[in-house]
PDB file of C-alpha atoms and ligand atoms in Angstrom:
ATOM      1  CA  MET A  33     -20.395 -24.276  -7.704  1.00 97.00           C
ATOM      2  CA  LYS A  34     -17.202 -23.966  -5.549  1.00 98.00           C
ATOM      3  CA  LYS A  35     -16.301 -20.456  -4.114  1.00 98.00           C
ATOM      4  CA  TYR A  36     -12.897 -18.904  -3.627  1.00 98.00           C
ATOM      5  CA  LEU A  37     -12.120 -15.346  -2.174  1.00 98.00           C
ATOM      6  CA  VAL A  38      -9.051 -13.312  -1.814  1.00 98.00           C
ATOM      7  CA  ILE A  39      -9.575 -11.137   1.311  1.00 98.00           C
ATOM      8  CA  GLY A  40      -7.569  -7.904   2.358  1.00 97.00           C
ATOM      9  CA  ASN A  41      -7.719  -4.165   2.800  1.00 96.00           C
ATOM     10  CA  PRO A  42      -7.064  -2.522   0.418  1.00 93.00           C
ATOM     11  CA  ILE A  43      -8.088  -5.057  -2.150  1.00 95.00           C
ATOM     12  CA  GLU A  44      -8.995  -3.137  -5.403  1.00 92.00           C
ATOM     13  CA  HIS A  45      -5.786  -3.524  -6.986  1.00 88.00           C
ATOM     14  CA  SER A  46      -5.573  -7.359  -6.622  1.00 93.00           C
ATOM     15  CA  LEU A  47      -5.077  -9.232  -9.767  1.00 94.00           C
ATOM     16  CA  SER A  48      -5.559 -12.649  -8.095  1.00 97.00           C
ATOM     17  CA  PRO A  49      -9.268 -13.018  -9.340  1.00 98.00           C
ATOM     18  CA  GLU A  50      -7.926 -12.514 -13.012  1.00 96.00           C
ATOM     19  CA  LEU A  51      -5.253 -15.363 -12.598  1.00 97.00           C
ATOM     20  CA  HIS A  52      -7.447 -17.741 -10.688  1.00 98.00           C
ATOM     21  CA  ASN A  53     -10.494 -17.333 -12.908  1.00 98.00           C
ATOM     22  CA  TYR A  54      -8.173 -17.846 -16.072  1.00 98.00           C
ATOM     23  CA  TRP A  55      -6.947 -21.086 -14.696  1.00 98.00           C
ATOM     24  CA  ILE A  56     -10.385 -22.258 -13.304  1.00 98.00           C
ATOM     25  CA  LYS A  57     -11.772 -21.730 -16.812  1.00 98.00           C
ATOM     26  CA  ASN A  58      -8.750 -23.334 -18.609  1.00 96.00           C
ATOM     27  CA  ASN A  59      -9.053 -26.428 -16.273  1.00 98.00           C
ATOM     28  CA  VAL A  60     -12.849 -26.498 -16.752  1.00 98.00           C
ATOM     29  CA  ILE A  61     -13.508 -26.451 -12.992  1.00 98.00           C
ATOM     30  CA  LYS A  62     -16.957 -25.392 -11.722  1.00 98.00           C
ATOM     31  CA  ALA A  63     -15.844 -22.538  -9.471  1.00 98.00           C
ATOM     32  CA  THR A  64     -15.921 -18.778  -8.822  1.00 98.00           C
ATOM     33  CA  TYR A  65     -12.979 -16.456  -7.275  1.00 98.00           C
ATOM     34  CA  GLU A  66     -13.681 -12.999  -6.090  1.00 98.00           C
ATOM     35  CA  LYS A  67     -11.923 -10.333  -4.167  1.00 98.00           C
ATOM     36  CA  MET A  68     -13.396  -8.867  -1.010  1.00 98.00           C
ATOM     37  CA  LYS A  69     -12.369  -6.039   0.996  1.00 98.00           C
ATOM     38  CA  ILE A  70     -12.705  -6.894   4.707  1.00 98.00           C
ATOM     39  CA  THR A  71     -11.997  -5.641   8.256  1.00 97.00           C
ATOM     40  CA  ASN A  72     -10.659  -7.762  11.205  1.00 96.00           C
ATOM     41  CA  VAL A  73     -14.114  -8.538  12.711  1.00 97.00           C
ATOM     42  CA  GLN A  74     -15.056 -10.568   9.373  1.00 98.00           C
ATOM     43  CA  ILE A  75     -12.192 -12.887   9.614  1.00 98.00           C
ATOM     44  CA  LYS A  76     -13.776 -15.291  11.963  1.00 97.00           C
ATOM     45  CA  ASN A  77     -17.065 -15.445  10.363  1.00 98.00           C
ATOM     46  CA  LEU A  78     -15.212 -16.045   6.852  1.00 98.00           C
ATOM     47  CA  ILE A  79     -13.095 -18.903   8.283  1.00 98.00           C
ATOM     48  CA  SER A  80     -16.417 -20.534   9.845  1.00 98.00           C
ATOM     49  CA  GLU A  81     -17.828 -20.429   6.178  1.00 98.00           C
ATOM     50  CA  ILE A  82     -14.849 -22.752   5.158  1.00 98.00           C
ATOM     51  CA  LYS A  83     -15.731 -24.944   7.886  1.00 96.00           C
ATOM     52  CA  ASN A  84     -19.508 -25.215   6.851  1.00 95.00           C
ATOM     53  CA  GLY A  85     -18.513 -25.476   3.255  1.00 96.00           C
ATOM     54  CA  LYS A  86     -20.129 -22.174   2.167  1.00 98.00           C
ATOM     55  CA  ILE A  87     -16.601 -21.130   0.901  1.00 98.00           C
ATOM     56  CA  ASN A  88     -14.142 -23.513  -0.427  1.00 98.00           C
ATOM     57  CA  GLY A  89     -10.933 -21.582  -0.042  1.00 98.00           C
ATOM     58  CA  LEU A  90      -9.435 -18.051   0.897  1.00 98.00           C
ATOM     59  CA  ASN A  91      -6.327 -16.292  -0.065  1.00 98.00           C
ATOM     60  CA  ILE A  92      -5.290 -13.851   2.529  1.00 98.00           C
ATOM     61  CA  THR A  93      -3.369 -10.433   1.617  1.00 96.00           C
ATOM     62  CA  VAL A  94      -2.174  -7.389   3.450  1.00 91.00           C
ATOM     63  CA  PRO A  95      -2.651  -6.809   6.319  1.00 94.00           C
ATOM     64  CA  PHE A  96      -4.132 -10.135   7.418  1.00 96.00           C
ATOM     65  CA  LYS A  97      -1.610 -12.709   6.710  1.00 97.00           C
ATOM     66  CA  GLN A  98      -0.896 -13.165  10.606  1.00 96.00           C
ATOM     67  CA  GLU A  99      -4.388 -12.209  11.912  1.00 97.00           C
ATOM     68  CA  VAL A 100      -5.947 -15.210  10.457  1.00 98.00           C
ATOM     69  CA  ILE A 101      -3.804 -17.514  12.444  1.00 98.00           C
ATOM     70  CA  PRO A 102      -5.865 -17.849  15.683  1.00 98.00           C
ATOM     71  CA  HIS A 103      -8.895 -18.672  13.804  1.00 98.00           C
ATOM     72  CA  LEU A 104      -7.442 -21.785  12.217  1.00 98.00           C
ATOM     73  CA  ASP A 105      -7.295 -25.430  13.424  1.00 98.00           C
ATOM     74  CA  HIS A 106      -3.963 -26.270  11.861  1.00 98.00           C
ATOM     75  CA  LEU A 107      -0.990 -24.646  10.298  1.00 98.00           C
ATOM     76  CA  SER A 108       1.461 -26.066   7.558  1.00 98.00           C
ATOM     77  CA  ASP A 109       4.851 -26.301   8.983  1.00 98.00           C
ATOM     78  CA  GLU A 110       5.924 -23.331   6.719  1.00 98.00           C
ATOM     79  CA  ALA A 111       2.940 -21.300   7.882  1.00 98.00           C
ATOM     80  CA  ASN A 112       3.966 -21.907  11.423  1.00 98.00           C
ATOM     81  CA  LYS A 113       7.615 -21.106  11.035  1.00 98.00           C
ATOM     82  CA  THR A 114       6.905 -17.734   9.174  1.00 98.00           C
ATOM     83  CA  GLN A 115       3.549 -16.937  11.325  1.00 97.00           C
ATOM     84  CA  SER A 116       2.082 -15.937   7.935  1.00 97.00           C
ATOM     85  CA  VAL A 117      -0.820 -17.641   5.992  1.00 98.00           C
ATOM     86  CA  ASN A 118      -1.798 -16.778   2.493  1.00 98.00           C
ATOM     87  CA  THR A 119      -3.951 -19.684   1.632  1.00 98.00           C
ATOM     88  CA  ILE A 120      -6.640 -21.402   3.594  1.00 98.00           C
ATOM     89  CA  LEU A 121      -8.533 -24.828   2.906  1.00 98.00           C
ATOM     90  CA  LEU A 122     -10.489 -27.521   4.687  1.00 98.00           C
ATOM     91  CA  LYS A 123      -8.887 -30.534   5.010  1.00 98.00           C
ATOM     92  CA  ASP A 124     -10.413 -33.779   7.010  1.00 97.00           C
ATOM     93  CA  ASP A 125     -13.004 -31.186   8.475  1.00 97.00           C
ATOM     94  CA  LYS A 126     -10.143 -28.999   9.807  1.00 98.00           C
ATOM     95  CA  THR A 127      -9.442 -25.484   8.639  1.00 98.00           C
ATOM     96  CA  VAL A 128      -5.731 -25.364   7.402  1.00 98.00           C
ATOM     97  CA  GLY A 129      -3.342 -22.375   6.880  1.00 98.00           C
ATOM     98  CA  HIS A 130      -0.639 -22.595   4.216  1.00 98.00           C
ATOM     99  CA  ASN A 131       1.943 -20.245   3.084  1.00 98.00           C
ATOM    100  CA  THR A 132       2.613 -20.215  -0.693  1.00 98.00           C
ATOM    101  CA  ASP A 133       4.452 -16.945  -0.643  1.00 98.00           C
ATOM    102  CA  ILE A 134       7.592 -18.987   0.148  1.00 98.00           C
ATOM    103  CA  GLU A 135       7.586 -21.076  -3.133  1.00 98.00           C
ATOM    104  CA  GLY A 136       6.384 -18.017  -4.811  1.00 98.00           C
ATOM    105  CA  PHE A 137       9.628 -16.140  -3.963  1.00 98.00           C
ATOM    106  CA  GLU A 138      11.717 -19.356  -4.451  1.00 98.00           C
ATOM    107  CA  TYR A 139      10.350 -20.219  -7.883  1.00 98.00           C
ATOM    108  CA  SER A 140      10.587 -16.745  -9.065  1.00 98.00           C
ATOM    109  CA  VAL A 141      14.349 -16.888  -8.370  1.00 98.00           C
ATOM    110  CA  LYS A 142      14.617 -20.462 -10.030  1.00 96.00           C
ATOM    111  CA  PHE A 143      12.435 -19.308 -13.027  1.00 95.00           C
ATOM    112  CA  ASN A 144      15.186 -16.839 -13.840  1.00 95.00           C
ATOM    113  CA  ASN A 145      18.119 -19.314 -13.318  1.00 96.00           C
ATOM    114  CA  ILE A 146      19.680 -17.703 -10.620  1.00 97.00           C
ATOM    115  CA  ASP A 147      21.553 -19.400  -7.889  1.00 97.00           C
ATOM    116  CA  LEU A 148      21.554 -17.679  -4.394  1.00 98.00           C
ATOM    117  CA  LYS A 149      23.906 -20.255  -2.552  1.00 98.00           C
ATOM    118  CA  ASN A 150      26.378 -18.564  -0.241  1.00 98.00           C
ATOM    119  CA  LYS A 151      25.232 -14.903  -1.451  1.00 98.00           C
ATOM    120  CA  ASN A 152      24.854 -11.969   0.734  1.00 98.00           C
ATOM    121  CA  ILE A 153      21.250 -10.539   0.967  1.00 98.00           C
ATOM    122  CA  PHE A 154      20.045  -7.205   1.948  1.00 98.00           C
ATOM    123  CA  ILE A 155      16.220  -6.740   2.457  1.00 98.00           C
ATOM    124  CA  MET A 156      14.587  -3.312   2.959  1.00 98.00           C
ATOM    125  CA  GLY A 157      11.371  -3.459   4.836  1.00 97.00           C
ATOM    126  CA  ALA A 158       9.989  -5.741   7.473  1.00 97.00           C
ATOM    127  CA  GLY A 159       6.334  -5.993   6.343  1.00 92.00           C
ATOM    128  CA  GLY A 160       3.883  -9.132   5.808  1.00 92.00           C
ATOM    129  CA  VAL A 161       5.883 -10.859   3.118  1.00 95.00           C
ATOM    130  CA  VAL A 162       9.439 -10.721   4.607  1.00 97.00           C
ATOM    131  CA  PRO A 163       9.186 -13.685   6.899  1.00 98.00           C
ATOM    132  CA  SER A 164       8.230 -15.729   3.759  1.00 98.00           C
ATOM    133  CA  ILE A 165      11.223 -14.320   1.750  1.00 98.00           C
ATOM    134  CA  ILE A 166      13.439 -14.811   4.536  1.00 98.00           C
ATOM    135  CA  TYR A 167      12.357 -18.450   4.983  1.00 98.00           C
ATOM    136  CA  ALA A 168      12.789 -19.058   1.120  1.00 98.00           C
ATOM    137  CA  LEU A 169      16.411 -17.484   1.102  1.00 98.00           C
ATOM    138  CA  ASN A 170      17.288 -19.926   3.973  1.00 98.00           C
ATOM    139  CA  LYS A 171      15.943 -22.709   2.008  1.00 98.00           C
ATOM    140  CA  MET A 172      18.242 -21.651  -0.931  1.00 98.00           C
ATOM    141  CA  GLN A 173      21.222 -21.589   1.398  1.00 98.00           C
ATOM    142  CA  VAL A 174      22.209 -18.046   1.333  1.00 98.00           C
ATOM    143  CA  SER A 175      25.245 -16.879   3.302  1.00 98.00           C
ATOM    144  CA  ASN A 176      23.689 -14.228   5.315  1.00 98.00           C
ATOM    145  CA  ILE A 177      20.645 -11.867   5.305  1.00 98.00           C
ATOM    146  CA  THR A 178      20.735  -8.268   6.566  1.00 98.00           C
ATOM    147  CA  ILE A 179      17.479  -6.397   7.299  1.00 98.00           C
ATOM    148  CA  SER A 180      16.652  -2.635   7.585  1.00 98.00           C
ATOM    149  CA  ASN A 181      13.402  -1.265   8.213  1.00 98.00           C
ATOM    150  CA  ARG A 182      12.331   2.602   8.877  1.00 97.00           C
ATOM    151  CA  THR A 183      10.646   1.209  12.054  1.00 98.00           C
ATOM    152  CA  LYS A 184      13.481  -0.695  13.299  1.00 98.00           C
ATOM    153  CA  SER A 185      11.689  -2.694  16.196  1.00 98.00           C
ATOM    154  CA  LYS A 186       9.783  -4.493  13.448  1.00 97.00           C
ATOM    155  CA  ALA A 187      12.874  -5.633  11.900  1.00 98.00           C
ATOM    156  CA  GLU A 188      14.217  -6.564  15.296  1.00 98.00           C
ATOM    157  CA  ASN A 189      10.877  -8.774  15.848  1.00 97.00           C
ATOM    158  CA  LEU A 190      12.021 -10.682  12.787  1.00 97.00           C
ATOM    159  CA  LYS A 191      14.793 -12.147  15.041  1.00 96.00           C
ATOM    160  CA  ASN A 192      12.186 -14.037  17.029  1.00 94.00           C
ATOM    161  CA  LEU A 193      11.410 -16.110  14.103  1.00 95.00           C
ATOM    162  CA  PHE A 194      14.835 -16.144  12.438  1.00 98.00           C
ATOM    163  CA  LYS A 195      17.792 -15.921  14.863  1.00 95.00           C
ATOM    164  CA  LYS A 196      20.379 -15.464  12.342  1.00 93.00           C
ATOM    165  CA  VAL A 197      19.246 -12.369  10.470  1.00 98.00           C
ATOM    166  CA  LYS A 198      21.137  -9.144  11.180  1.00 98.00           C
ATOM    167  CA  VAL A 199      19.408  -5.903  11.728  1.00 98.00           C
ATOM    168  CA  ILE A 200      20.913  -2.640  10.856  1.00 98.00           C
ATOM    169  CA  ASP A 201      19.615   0.977  11.063  1.00 97.00           C
ATOM    170  CA  TRP A 202      17.348   2.535   8.269  1.00 97.00           C
ATOM    171  CA  GLY A 203      19.838   4.357   6.249  1.00 94.00           C
ATOM    172  CA  GLU A 204      22.739   2.087   6.419  1.00 96.00           C
ATOM    173  CA  ILE A 205      23.480  -0.048   3.459  1.00 96.00           C
ATOM    174  CA  PRO A 206      25.884  -3.167   3.662  1.00 97.00           C
ATOM    175  CA  GLU A 207      27.569  -5.002   0.909  1.00 97.00           C
ATOM    176  CA  PHE A 208      25.467  -7.252  -1.037  1.00 98.00           C
ATOM    177  CA  ASP A 209      25.116  -9.712  -3.730  1.00 98.00           C
ATOM    178  CA  MET A 210      21.175  -9.104  -3.886  1.00 98.00           C
ATOM    179  CA  ILE A 211      19.092  -6.289  -2.704  1.00 98.00           C
ATOM    180  CA  ILE A 212      15.337  -6.741  -2.080  1.00 98.00           C
ATOM    181  CA  ASN A 213      12.867  -3.859  -1.869  1.00 98.00           C
ATOM    182  CA  ALA A 214      10.096  -5.373   0.292  1.00 97.00           C
ATOM    183  CA  THR A 215       8.804  -1.916   1.272  1.00 96.00           C
ATOM    184  CA  SER A 216       5.586  -0.529  -0.373  1.00 92.00           C
ATOM    185  CA  ILE A 217       7.786   2.512  -1.667  1.00 92.00           C
ATOM    186  CA  GLY A 218       7.202   2.577  -5.442  1.00 88.00           C
ATOM    187  CA  LEU A 219       3.614   1.264  -5.633  1.00 86.00           C
ATOM    188  CA  ASN A 220       3.077   4.765  -6.558  1.00 84.00           C
ATOM    189  CA  ASN A 221       5.223   5.611  -9.674  1.00 78.00           C
ATOM    190  CA  GLN A 222       6.679   9.012  -8.273  1.00 81.00           C
ATOM    191  CA  GLU A 223       7.787   7.335  -4.835  1.00 85.00           C
ATOM    192  CA  LYS A 224      11.530   6.989  -4.400  1.00 86.00           C
ATOM    193  CA  ILE A 225      13.278   5.327  -1.757  1.00 87.00           C
ATOM    194  CA  ASN A 226      15.016   7.979   0.575  1.00 84.00           C
ATOM    195  CA  LEU A 227      18.378   6.140   0.801  1.00 86.00           C
ATOM    196  CA  ASN A 228      21.610   6.609  -0.967  1.00 88.00           C
ATOM    197  CA  LEU A 229      21.745   3.418  -2.944  1.00 93.00           C
ATOM    198  CA  PRO A 230      25.241   2.428  -3.779  1.00 93.00           C
ATOM    199  CA  LYS A 231      26.352   2.569  -7.393  1.00 95.00           C
ATOM    200  CA  VAL A 232      27.198  -1.051  -7.685  1.00 96.00           C
ATOM    201  CA  LYS A 233      26.952  -3.372 -10.665  1.00 96.00           C
ATOM    202  CA  ASN A 234      26.644  -6.854 -11.523  1.00 97.00           C
ATOM    203  CA  LYS A 235      24.406  -7.400  -8.599  1.00 98.00           C
ATOM    204  CA  LEU A 236      20.708  -8.498  -8.456  1.00 98.00           C
ATOM    205  CA  PHE A 237      17.926  -5.815  -7.627  1.00 98.00           C
ATOM    206  CA  TYR A 238      14.573  -7.678  -6.740  1.00 98.00           C
ATOM    207  CA  ASP A 239      11.372  -5.561  -6.086  1.00 98.00           C
ATOM    208  CA  VAL A 240       8.506  -7.305  -4.671  1.00 97.00           C
ATOM    209  CA  ILE A 241       6.204  -4.706  -6.379  1.00 94.00           C
ATOM    210  CA  TYR A 242       4.995  -5.850  -9.887  1.00 91.00           C
ATOM    211  CA  ASN A 243       2.781  -2.912 -10.584  1.00 87.00           C
ATOM    212  CA  PRO A 244       4.248  -0.700 -11.825  1.00 91.00           C
ATOM    213  CA  LYS A 245       6.427  -3.077 -13.660  1.00 93.00           C
ATOM    214  CA  GLU A 246       9.626  -0.849 -13.079  1.00 95.00           C
ATOM    215  CA  THR A 247       9.955   0.951  -9.811  1.00 95.00           C
ATOM    216  CA  ASN A 248      12.411   3.738  -9.405  1.00 95.00           C
ATOM    217  CA  PHE A 249      14.502   1.286  -7.451  1.00 96.00           C
ATOM    218  CA  LEU A 250      14.576  -1.161 -10.353  1.00 97.00           C
ATOM    219  CA  LYS A 251      15.365   1.823 -12.736  1.00 96.00           C
ATOM    220  CA  PHE A 252      18.269   2.745 -10.619  1.00 96.00           C
ATOM    221  CA  GLY A 253      19.699  -0.778 -10.566  1.00 97.00           C
ATOM    222  CA  LYS A 254      19.191  -1.158 -14.234  1.00 97.00           C
ATOM    223  CA  GLU A 255      20.983   2.084 -15.199  1.00 97.00           C
ATOM    224  CA  HIS A 256      24.006   0.904 -13.050  1.00 97.00           C
ATOM    225  CA  GLY A 257      24.355  -2.281 -14.743  1.00 98.00           C
ATOM    226  CA  ASN A 258      22.592  -4.721 -12.485  1.00 98.00           C
ATOM    227  CA  LYS A 259      20.289  -7.728 -13.157  1.00 98.00           C
ATOM    228  CA  VAL A 260      16.596  -6.724 -12.016  1.00 98.00           C
ATOM    229  CA  LEU A 261      13.449  -8.661 -11.212  1.00 98.00           C
ATOM    230  CA  ASN A 262      10.183  -7.257 -10.233  1.00 97.00           C
ATOM    231  CA  GLY A 263       7.479  -9.245  -8.092  1.00 96.00           C
ATOM    232  CA  LYS A 264       5.551 -10.629 -11.145  1.00 97.00           C
ATOM    233  CA  MET A 265       6.706 -14.171 -11.102  1.00 97.00           C
ATOM    234  CA  MET A 266       6.595 -14.252  -7.208  1.00 98.00           C
ATOM    235  CA  PHE A 267       2.880 -13.401  -7.491  1.00 97.00           C
ATOM    236  CA  ILE A 268       2.242 -15.912 -10.173  1.00 98.00           C
ATOM    237  CA  TYR A 269       3.932 -18.763  -8.349  1.00 98.00           C
ATOM    238  CA  GLN A 270       2.301 -18.041  -5.121  1.00 98.00           C
ATOM    239  CA  ALA A 271      -1.173 -18.257  -6.974  1.00 98.00           C
ATOM    240  CA  PHE A 272       0.063 -21.458  -8.756  1.00 98.00           C
ATOM    241  CA  PHE A 273       0.825 -23.150  -5.573  1.00 98.00           C
ATOM    242  CA  ALA A 274      -2.474 -21.954  -3.999  1.00 98.00           C
ATOM    243  CA  PHE A 275      -4.376 -23.265  -6.924  1.00 98.00           C
ATOM    244  CA  LYS A 276      -2.544 -26.718  -6.726  1.00 98.00           C
ATOM    245  CA  LEU A 277      -3.500 -26.924  -2.989  1.00 98.00           C
ATOM    246  CA  TRP A 278      -7.194 -26.318  -3.811  1.00 98.00           C
ATOM    247  CA  HIS A 279      -7.710 -28.072  -7.174  1.00 98.00           C
ATOM    248  CA  ASN A 280      -4.907 -30.714  -6.872  1.00 98.00           C
ATOM    249  CA  LYS A 281      -3.828 -29.579 -10.341  1.00 97.00           C
ATOM    250  CA  GLU A 282      -0.900 -27.496 -11.789  1.00 98.00           C
ATOM    251  CA  PRO A 283      -2.159 -24.761 -13.737  1.00 98.00           C
ATOM    252  CA  GLU A 284      -0.387 -23.609 -16.829  1.00 97.00           C
ATOM    253  CA  ILE A 285       1.896 -20.439 -16.777  1.00 97.00           C
ATOM    254  CA  ASN A 286       1.592 -19.368 -20.404  1.00 96.00           C
ATOM    255  CA  ASN A 287       1.963 -16.039 -22.263  1.00 95.00           C
ATOM    256  CA  ASP A 288      -1.735 -15.371 -21.719  1.00 95.00           C
ATOM    257  CA  VAL A 289      -1.092 -15.661 -17.909  1.00 96.00           C
ATOM    258  CA  LEU A 290       1.990 -13.472 -18.014  1.00 94.00           C
ATOM    259  CA  LYS A 291      -0.104 -10.851 -20.108  1.00 93.00           C
ATOM    260  CA  LEU A 292      -2.919 -10.893 -17.476  1.00 91.00           C
ATOM    261  CA  LEU A 293      -0.657  -9.180 -15.063  1.00 88.00           C
ATOM    262  CA  ASP A 294       0.344  -6.422 -17.397  1.00 83.00           C
ATOM    263  CA  GLN A 295      -2.507  -4.032 -16.519  1.00 68.00           C
TER     264      GLN A 295
HETATM  265  P1  ATR B 335       2.662  -4.205   6.661  1.00 80.09           P
HETATM  266  O1  ATR B 335       3.624  -3.429   7.453  1.00 80.09           O
HETATM  267  O2  ATR B 335       1.241  -3.832   7.387  1.00 80.09           O
HETATM  268  O3  ATR B 335       2.778  -5.595   6.827  1.00 80.09           O
HETATM  269  P2  ATR B 335       3.404  -3.972   4.281  1.00 80.09           P
HETATM  270  O4  ATR B 335       2.867  -3.319   3.261  1.00 80.09           O
HETATM  271  O5  ATR B 335       3.805  -5.384   4.040  1.00 80.09           O
HETATM  272  O6  ATR B 335       2.484  -3.602   5.569  1.00 80.09           O
HETATM  273  O7  ATR B 335       4.912  -3.221   4.568  1.00 80.09           O
HETATM  274  C1  ATR B 335       5.088  -2.048   4.323  1.00 80.09           C
HETATM  275  C2  ATR B 335       6.620  -1.853   4.488  1.00 80.09           C
HETATM  276  O8  ATR B 335       7.020  -0.717   3.823  1.00 80.09           O
HETATM  277  C3  ATR B 335       7.199  -1.728   5.771  1.00 80.09           C
HETATM  278  O9  ATR B 335       8.397  -2.246   6.101  1.00 80.09           O
HETATM  279  C4  ATR B 335       7.182  -0.060   5.932  1.00 80.09           C
HETATM  280  O10 ATR B 335       8.035   0.288   6.946  1.00 80.09           O
HETATM  281  P3  ATR B 335       7.740   0.685   8.460  1.00 80.09           P
HETATM  282  O11 ATR B 335       7.551  -0.586   9.331  1.00 80.09           O
HETATM  283  O12 ATR B 335       8.678   1.538   8.881  1.00 80.09           O
HETATM  284  O13 ATR B 335       6.160   1.159   8.442  1.00 80.09           O
HETATM  285  C5  ATR B 335       7.829   0.178   4.615  1.00 80.09           C
HETATM  286  N1  ATR B 335       7.453   1.578   4.199  1.00 80.09           N
HETATM  287  C6  ATR B 335       6.418   2.043   3.816  1.00 80.09           C
HETATM  288  N2  ATR B 335       6.498   3.278   3.401  1.00 80.09           N
HETATM  289  C7  ATR B 335       7.848   3.704   3.784  1.00 80.09           C
HETATM  290  C8  ATR B 335       8.482   4.834   3.574  1.00 80.09           C
HETATM  291  N3  ATR B 335       8.037   6.123   3.099  1.00 80.09           N
HETATM  292  N4  ATR B 335       9.780   4.938   3.862  1.00 80.09           N
HETATM  293  C9  ATR B 335      10.403   3.831   4.394  1.00 80.09           C
HETATM  294  N5  ATR B 335       9.726   2.554   4.662  1.00 80.09           N
HETATM  295  C10 ATR B 335       8.354   2.614   4.185  1.00 80.09           C
END
């Protein structure tokens, strides 16, 4: 029986086990997938369990996507360029870190038939998932990316990885074709971003949050006649590509899978 885990802190809300266990069953694979709340000190040991075969794969979530890196033997090019790892496996006796959040974001956009080429993008937030989003946006050949974060230094740090991003003060809003909420504001239904969002229309409002389905940010976008997307397909596609790396099979994204996340 193969063993897979998603590790993070907090982890209670993670729906990764629902998704992976559905696909494991559907593909008749002998494996289990569980969630585990951990602290930093456990990372080293968990990765050594990959090396000795006790664990076959790990998904990493907030706040450890960067912290696992020093413990790994090798990084994929994308994980290296974003300094972010969400999927770990053993290859040729080496522990390897991958980043499938990039494809998660990319395919969530493609799934909705949206072309971002030459578009202006505004990102709010500079947390763990933002390097992956920037990498994916660059791949999709956007025109420019502006970032604003409450703690400005964290946004400035992103310039070490991505020279071309522009950083502005929290509170400033540039012109954009697409605005992305990559902060955690909205995870709790009552929370509202303390910004004066412009009353634009025919733009794209994207929220990385998928639960609740419609944050106040997306409600605002919709009310003013914009297209809105939540983080559900990004979440599904990052899991899809992790599954493919581990099991060498493309799992099916069907209505049951979509419903699994409507909790
Ligand atoms: P981490 O920063 O550990 O990677 P995250 O959930 O990925 O965690 O990121 C949280 C993001 O939401 C950060 O950009 C955070 O801003 P700070 O860097 O200033 O902390 C942002 N955020 C959370 N609560 C916020 C609030 N009330 N107002 C503005 N931004 C907020």
